[in-house]
């Protein structure tokens, strides 16, 4: 089995968070790596005397920015090509260990500037490559170095680095009202955990590394006893950013636990067939894992309440105290229809 961080007292501060990350239902799939002998991939050395002699930190916080590149010979796309690497010392969060742009191996086919703020002119004269980044990581990390971040598997795969001592804030915090296995965005975790802190639309990898570290420290200080994170922001495909979701919106119902085969038309048909109330708008279904969810808007709060009250199904409260009903499916199983406000 992969090692746990036990080498020093500083390592052991993170042991429970590493175990909690590994216990998440998505962990085995997200942190599946190729064999350690795979060309181009690195694996840190075992912890030993060399760590003390080089004074490497017990834990670091990381965030990477990625772009999309294309192999000019095979036309193969790499959607997670490293283009910026930022690492903060988790033992001393004010210390930035590295913050550098990275020259992609292949020509860039999509800079994703609206996400990472990095354009073609920014990478034009960069000489620091993925291989340099890997050399830095090998000098900085042992197999017990704790790497803190949000959805860290994406950063590790961009670095082509096999590592298992990870504290992933996407897996430490549950998503309120969502199915098991759903992971909250860093934007929602920060807002819920750090007293309403909002993050910029364009990523800043140093800021993201520090924010994820703050959230992980919040979890650690409370020994993992934390409330589920509300979904205050959701992805807006139209603007390629985030939009607010009003948790008190009474003319909206959340339908979740939807099978992969569900289409928007099926949701509208369900409400018409079972409640005779036609939705004003069924928003795009967002799938994660084996199930999906969507928000259904009605003409008014009265219409939404009538639709909910008319549905037949067992009613119970979710973890946040919001009422929801289990509505049976013809082929077996069920979907959940949930109100957006507590106690109504």
mmCIF file of N, CA and C in Angstrom, residues 257-334:
data_model
loop_
_atom_site.group_PDB
_atom_site.id
_atom_site.type_symbol
_atom_site.label_atom_id
_atom_site.label_comp_id
_atom_site.label_asym_id
_atom_site.label_seq_id
_atom_site.Cartn_x
_atom_site.Cartn_y
_atom_site.Cartn_z
ATOM 1 N N UNK A 257 -29.646 12.826 -8.688
ATOM 2 C CA UNK A 257 -29.578 11.365 -8.785
ATOM 3 C C UNK A 257 -30.171 10.871 -10.108
ATOM 4 N N UNK A 258 -29.972 11.673 -11.149
ATOM 5 C CA UNK A 258 -30.511 11.343 -12.471
ATOM 6 C C UNK A 258 -29.625 10.319 -13.174
ATOM 7 N N UNK A 259 -30.203 9.268 -13.760
ATOM 8 C CA UNK A 259 -29.395 8.304 -14.521
ATOM 9 C C UNK A 259 -28.716 8.974 -15.713
ATOM 10 N N UNK A 260 -27.628 8.390 -16.164
ATOM 11 C CA UNK A 260 -26.847 8.926 -17.284
ATOM 12 C C UNK A 260 -27.669 9.085 -18.556
ATOM 13 N N UNK A 261 -28.711 8.291 -18.704
ATOM 14 C CA UNK A 261 -29.514 8.332 -19.932
ATOM 15 C C UNK A 261 -30.555 9.451 -19.925
ATOM 16 N N UNK A 262 -30.648 10.198 -18.840
ATOM 17 C CA UNK A 262 -31.670 11.236 -18.724
ATOM 18 C C UNK A 262 -31.380 12.407 -19.647
ATOM 19 N N UNK A 263 -32.414 12.918 -20.275
ATOM 20 C CA UNK A 263 -32.332 14.126 -21.093
ATOM 21 C C UNK A 263 -33.238 15.200 -20.493
ATOM 22 N N UNK A 264 -32.999 16.457 -20.886
ATOM 23 C CA UNK A 264 -33.790 17.573 -20.365
ATOM 24 C C UNK A 264 -35.277 17.346 -20.606
ATOM 25 N N UNK A 265 -35.633 16.820 -21.790
ATOM 26 C CA UNK A 265 -37.044 16.584 -22.124
ATOM 27 C C UNK A 265 -37.692 15.598 -21.163
ATOM 28 N N UNK A 266 -36.910 14.632 -20.655
ATOM 29 C CA UNK A 266 -37.453 13.651 -19.723
ATOM 30 C C UNK A 266 -37.899 14.321 -18.418
ATOM 31 N N UNK A 267 -37.161 15.340 -17.978
ATOM 32 C CA UNK A 267 -37.500 16.027 -16.727
ATOM 33 C C UNK A 267 -38.826 16.769 -16.882
ATOM 34 N N UNK A 268 -38.964 17.485 -17.997
ATOM 35 C CA UNK A 268 -40.217 18.207 -18.238
ATOM 36 C C UNK A 268 -41.395 17.237 -18.325
ATOM 37 N N UNK A 269 -41.184 16.118 -19.006
ATOM 38 C CA UNK A 269 -42.247 15.108 -19.142
ATOM 39 C C UNK A 269 -42.621 14.531 -17.783
ATOM 40 N N UNK A 270 -41.639 14.340 -16.896
ATOM 41 C CA UNK A 270 -41.914 13.787 -15.569
ATOM 42 C C UNK A 270 -42.848 14.709 -14.784
ATOM 43 N N UNK A 271 -42.546 16.021 -14.787
ATOM 44 C CA UNK A 271 -43.383 16.946 -14.037
ATOM 45 C C UNK A 271 -44.779 17.053 -14.636
ATOM 46 N N UNK A 272 -44.872 17.070 -15.968
ATOM 47 C CA UNK A 272 -46.187 17.140 -16.600
ATOM 48 C C UNK A 272 -47.013 15.897 -16.287
ATOM 49 N N UNK A 273 -46.382 14.725 -16.329
ATOM 50 C CA UNK A 273 -47.102 13.466 -16.124
ATOM 51 C C UNK A 273 -47.533 13.273 -14.678
ATOM 52 N N UNK A 274 -46.676 13.665 -13.719
ATOM 53 C CA UNK A 274 -46.954 13.385 -12.316
ATOM 54 C C UNK A 274 -47.589 14.549 -11.561
ATOM 55 N N UNK A 275 -47.436 15.775 -12.065
ATOM 56 C CA UNK A 275 -47.938 16.935 -11.311
ATOM 57 C C UNK A 275 -48.850 17.839 -12.135
ATOM 58 N N UNK A 276 -48.843 17.697 -13.458
ATOM 59 C CA UNK A 276 -49.601 18.567 -14.367
ATOM 60 C C UNK A 276 -49.137 20.028 -14.288
ATOM 61 N N UNK A 277 -47.933 20.243 -13.777
ATOM 62 C CA UNK A 277 -47.344 21.585 -13.726
ATOM 63 C C UNK A 277 -46.172 21.617 -14.701
ATOM 64 N N UNK A 278 -46.225 22.523 -15.662
ATOM 65 C CA UNK A 278 -45.172 22.589 -16.670
ATOM 66 C C UNK A 278 -44.040 23.499 -16.199
ATOM 67 N N UNK A 279 -42.809 23.013 -16.193
ATOM 68 C CA UNK A 279 -41.678 23.867 -15.805
ATOM 69 C C UNK A 279 -41.494 25.023 -16.790
ATOM 70 N N UNK A 280 -41.039 26.127 -16.266
ATOM 71 C CA UNK A 280 -40.693 27.270 -17.118
ATOM 72 C C UNK A 280 -39.384 27.004 -17.851
ATOM 73 N N UNK A 281 -38.425 26.376 -17.158
ATOM 74 C CA UNK A 281 -37.113 26.085 -17.751
ATOM 75 C C UNK A 281 -36.468 24.924 -17.016
ATOM 76 N N UNK A 282 -36.021 23.930 -17.778
ATOM 77 C CA UNK A 282 -35.199 22.851 -17.231
ATOM 78 C C UNK A 282 -33.768 23.113 -17.680
ATOM 79 N N UNK A 283 -32.900 23.403 -16.727
ATOM 80 C CA UNK A 283 -31.528 23.762 -17.077
ATOM 81 C C UNK A 283 -30.719 22.527 -17.459
ATOM 82 N N UNK A 284 -29.587 22.778 -18.055
ATOM 83 C CA UNK A 284 -28.726 21.688 -18.535
ATOM 84 C C UNK A 284 -28.361 20.737 -17.400
ATOM 85 N N UNK A 285 -28.384 19.440 -17.705
ATOM 86 C CA UNK A 285 -28.043 18.421 -16.703
ATOM 87 C C UNK A 285 -26.529 18.329 -16.562
ATOM 88 N N UNK A 286 -26.062 18.401 -15.330
ATOM 89 C CA UNK A 286 -24.626 18.258 -15.056
ATOM 90 C C UNK A 286 -24.379 16.872 -14.493
ATOM 91 N N UNK A 287 -23.593 16.078 -15.204
ATOM 92 C CA UNK A 287 -23.313 14.712 -14.773
ATOM 93 C C UNK A 287 -21.961 14.637 -14.075
ATOM 94 N N UNK A 288 -21.912 13.849 -13.003
ATOM 95 C CA UNK A 288 -20.679 13.557 -12.293
ATOM 96 C C UNK A 288 -20.755 12.104 -11.844
ATOM 97 N N UNK A 289 -19.821 11.301 -12.305
ATOM 98 C CA UNK A 289 -19.883 9.875 -11.987
ATOM 99 C C UNK A 289 -21.038 9.220 -12.719
ATOM 100 N N UNK A 290 -21.838 8.453 -12.004
ATOM 101 C CA UNK A 290 -22.918 7.693 -12.634
ATOM 102 C C UNK A 290 -24.242 8.437 -12.646
ATOM 103 N N UNK A 291 -24.320 9.610 -12.010
ATOM 104 C CA UNK A 291 -25.578 10.326 -11.920
ATOM 105 C C UNK A 291 -25.405 11.791 -12.302
ATOM 106 N N UNK A 292 -26.550 12.465 -12.466
ATOM 107 C CA UNK A 292 -26.539 13.871 -12.812
ATOM 108 C C UNK A 292 -27.553 14.647 -11.995
ATOM 109 N N UNK A 293 -27.582 15.956 -12.212
ATOM 110 C CA UNK A 293 -28.506 16.834 -11.500
ATOM 111 C C UNK A 293 -28.828 18.025 -12.386
ATOM 112 N N UNK A 294 -29.957 18.689 -12.097
ATOM 113 C CA UNK A 294 -30.292 19.908 -12.821
ATOM 114 C C UNK A 294 -31.273 20.730 -11.990
ATOM 115 N N UNK A 295 -31.316 22.014 -12.286
ATOM 116 C CA UNK A 295 -32.255 22.914 -11.634
ATOM 117 C C UNK A 295 -33.457 23.109 -12.560
ATOM 118 N N UNK A 296 -34.651 23.079 -11.963
ATOM 119 C CA UNK A 296 -35.895 23.221 -12.727
ATOM 120 C C UNK A 296 -36.619 24.469 -12.231
ATOM 121 N N UNK A 297 -36.798 25.435 -13.121
ATOM 122 C CA UNK A 297 -37.466 26.686 -12.754
ATOM 123 C C UNK A 297 -38.934 26.632 -13.150
ATOM 124 N N UNK A 298 -39.788 27.236 -12.296
ATOM 125 C CA UNK A 298 -41.216 27.317 -12.555
ATOM 126 C C UNK A 298 -41.645 28.779 -12.657
ATOM 127 N N UNK A 299 -42.857 28.993 -13.096
ATOM 128 C CA UNK A 299 -43.335 30.360 -13.323
ATOM 129 C C UNK A 299 -43.394 31.165 -12.034
ATOM 130 N N UNK A 300 -43.586 30.496 -10.911
ATOM 131 C CA UNK A 300 -43.663 31.192 -9.621
ATOM 132 C C UNK A 300 -43.348 30.207 -8.505
ATOM 133 N N UNK A 301 -43.203 30.742 -7.298
ATOM 134 C CA UNK A 301 -42.986 29.879 -6.142
ATOM 135 C C UNK A 301 -44.183 28.967 -5.912
ATOM 136 N N UNK A 302 -45.404 29.484 -6.168
ATOM 137 C CA UNK A 302 -46.612 28.666 -6.005
ATOM 138 C C UNK A 302 -46.601 27.471 -6.952
ATOM 139 N N UNK A 303 -46.157 27.697 -8.193
ATOM 140 C CA UNK A 303 -46.081 26.597 -9.156
ATOM 141 C C UNK A 303 -45.069 25.548 -8.707
ATOM 142 N N UNK A 304 -43.923 26.012 -8.199
ATOM 143 C CA UNK A 304 -42.892 25.076 -7.738
ATOM 144 C C UNK A 304 -43.389 24.270 -6.547
ATOM 145 N N UNK A 305 -44.048 24.937 -5.599
ATOM 146 C CA UNK A 305 -44.569 24.245 -4.421
ATOM 147 C C UNK A 305 -45.656 23.239 -4.794
ATOM 148 N N UNK A 306 -46.515 23.633 -5.749
ATOM 149 C CA UNK A 306 -47.572 22.721 -6.189
ATOM 150 C C UNK A 306 -46.965 21.480 -6.840
ATOM 151 N N UNK A 307 -45.965 21.681 -7.675
ATOM 152 C CA UNK A 307 -45.310 20.541 -8.325
ATOM 153 C C UNK A 307 -44.688 19.619 -7.292
ATOM 154 N N UNK A 308 -43.982 20.204 -6.313
ATOM 155 C CA UNK A 308 -43.335 19.393 -5.278
ATOM 156 C C UNK A 308 -44.373 18.643 -4.447
ATOM 157 N N UNK A 309 -45.418 19.361 -3.997
ATOM 158 C CA UNK A 309 -46.428 18.742 -3.124
ATOM 159 C C UNK A 309 -47.200 17.633 -3.826
ATOM 160 N N UNK A 310 -47.365 17.754 -5.152
ATOM 161 C CA UNK A 310 -48.138 16.770 -5.910
ATOM 162 C C UNK A 310 -47.353 15.495 -6.173
ATOM 163 N N UNK A 311 -46.028 15.599 -6.211
ATOM 164 C CA UNK A 311 -45.209 14.421 -6.474
ATOM 165 C C UNK A 311 -45.413 13.361 -5.389
ATOM 166 N N UNK A 312 -45.556 12.128 -5.809
ATOM 167 C CA UNK A 312 -45.653 11.016 -4.868
ATOM 168 C C UNK A 312 -44.267 10.475 -4.582
ATOM 169 N N UNK A 313 -43.943 10.309 -3.329
ATOM 170 C CA UNK A 313 -42.642 9.769 -2.970
ATOM 171 C C UNK A 313 -42.343 10.023 -1.506
ATOM 172 N N UNK A 314 -41.443 9.237 -0.975
ATOM 173 C CA UNK A 314 -41.035 9.376 0.422
ATOM 174 C C UNK A 314 -40.308 10.692 0.620
ATOM 175 N N UNK A 315 -40.718 11.461 1.626
ATOM 176 C CA UNK A 315 -40.075 12.745 1.903
ATOM 177 C C UNK A 315 -39.146 12.622 3.095
ATOM 178 N N UNK A 316 -38.004 13.214 2.962
ATOM 179 C CA UNK A 316 -37.046 13.265 4.064
ATOM 180 C C UNK A 316 -36.176 14.502 3.879
ATOM 181 N N UNK A 317 -35.444 14.874 4.925
ATOM 182 C CA UNK A 317 -34.548 16.017 4.831
ATOM 183 C C UNK A 317 -33.151 15.559 4.442
ATOM 184 N N UNK A 318 -32.456 16.387 3.643
ATOM 185 C CA UNK A 318 -31.066 16.073 3.319
ATOM 186 C C UNK A 318 -30.172 16.570 4.459
ATOM 187 N N UNK A 319 -28.869 16.498 4.264
ATOM 188 C CA UNK A 319 -27.933 16.847 5.336
ATOM 189 C C UNK A 319 -28.023 18.306 5.749
ATOM 190 N N UNK A 320 -28.543 19.167 4.859
ATOM 191 C CA UNK A 320 -28.621 20.594 5.178
ATOM 192 C C UNK A 320 -30.000 20.992 5.695
ATOM 193 N N UNK A 321 -30.903 20.027 5.879
ATOM 194 C CA UNK A 321 -32.225 20.320 6.406
ATOM 195 C C UNK A 321 -33.257 20.687 5.364
ATOM 196 N N UNK A 322 -32.903 20.559 4.080
ATOM 197 C CA UNK A 322 -33.856 20.857 3.016
ATOM 198 C C UNK A 322 -34.676 19.598 2.698
ATOM 199 N N UNK A 323 -35.984 19.794 2.486
ATOM 200 C CA UNK A 323 -36.857 18.663 2.207
ATOM 201 C C UNK A 323 -36.686 18.181 0.775
ATOM 202 N N UNK A 324 -36.747 16.855 0.599
ATOM 203 C CA UNK A 324 -36.697 16.281 -0.735
ATOM 204 C C UNK A 324 -37.528 15.009 -0.768
ATOM 205 N N UNK A 325 -37.972 14.670 -1.972
ATOM 206 C CA UNK A 325 -38.768 13.458 -2.179
ATOM 207 C C UNK A 325 -38.033 12.509 -3.103
ATOM 208 N N UNK A 326 -38.170 11.207 -2.793
ATOM 209 C CA UNK A 326 -37.672 10.158 -3.677
ATOM 210 C C UNK A 326 -38.797 9.751 -4.619
ATOM 211 N N UNK A 327 -38.583 9.961 -5.886
ATOM 212 C CA UNK A 327 -39.603 9.640 -6.886
ATOM 213 C C UNK A 327 -39.161 8.391 -7.646
ATOM 214 N N UNK A 328 -39.982 7.344 -7.585
ATOM 215 C CA UNK A 328 -39.621 6.072 -8.202
ATOM 216 C C UNK A 328 -39.601 6.140 -9.720
ATOM 217 N N UNK A 329 -38.698 5.349 -10.316
ATOM 218 C CA UNK A 329 -38.582 5.244 -11.765
ATOM 219 C C UNK A 329 -39.217 3.946 -12.242
ATOM 220 N N UNK A 330 -39.687 3.946 -13.479
ATOM 221 C CA UNK A 330 -40.361 2.766 -14.023
ATOM 222 C C UNK A 330 -39.468 1.534 -13.998
ATOM 223 N N UNK A 331 -38.219 1.708 -14.362
ATOM 224 C CA UNK A 331 -37.318 0.565 -14.438
ATOM 225 C C UNK A 331 -36.644 0.220 -13.126
ATOM 226 N N UNK A 332 -37.109 0.830 -12.033
ATOM 227 C CA UNK A 332 -36.456 0.608 -10.746
ATOM 228 C C UNK A 332 -35.567 1.783 -10.397
ATOM 229 N N UNK A 333 -35.248 1.935 -9.129
ATOM 230 C CA UNK A 333 -34.444 3.058 -8.691
ATOM 231 C C UNK A 333 -35.302 4.290 -8.470
ATOM 232 N N UNK A 334 -34.668 5.420 -8.248
ATOM 233 C CA UNK A 334 -35.406 6.641 -7.956
ATOM 234 C C UNK A 334 -34.545 7.858 -8.273
#
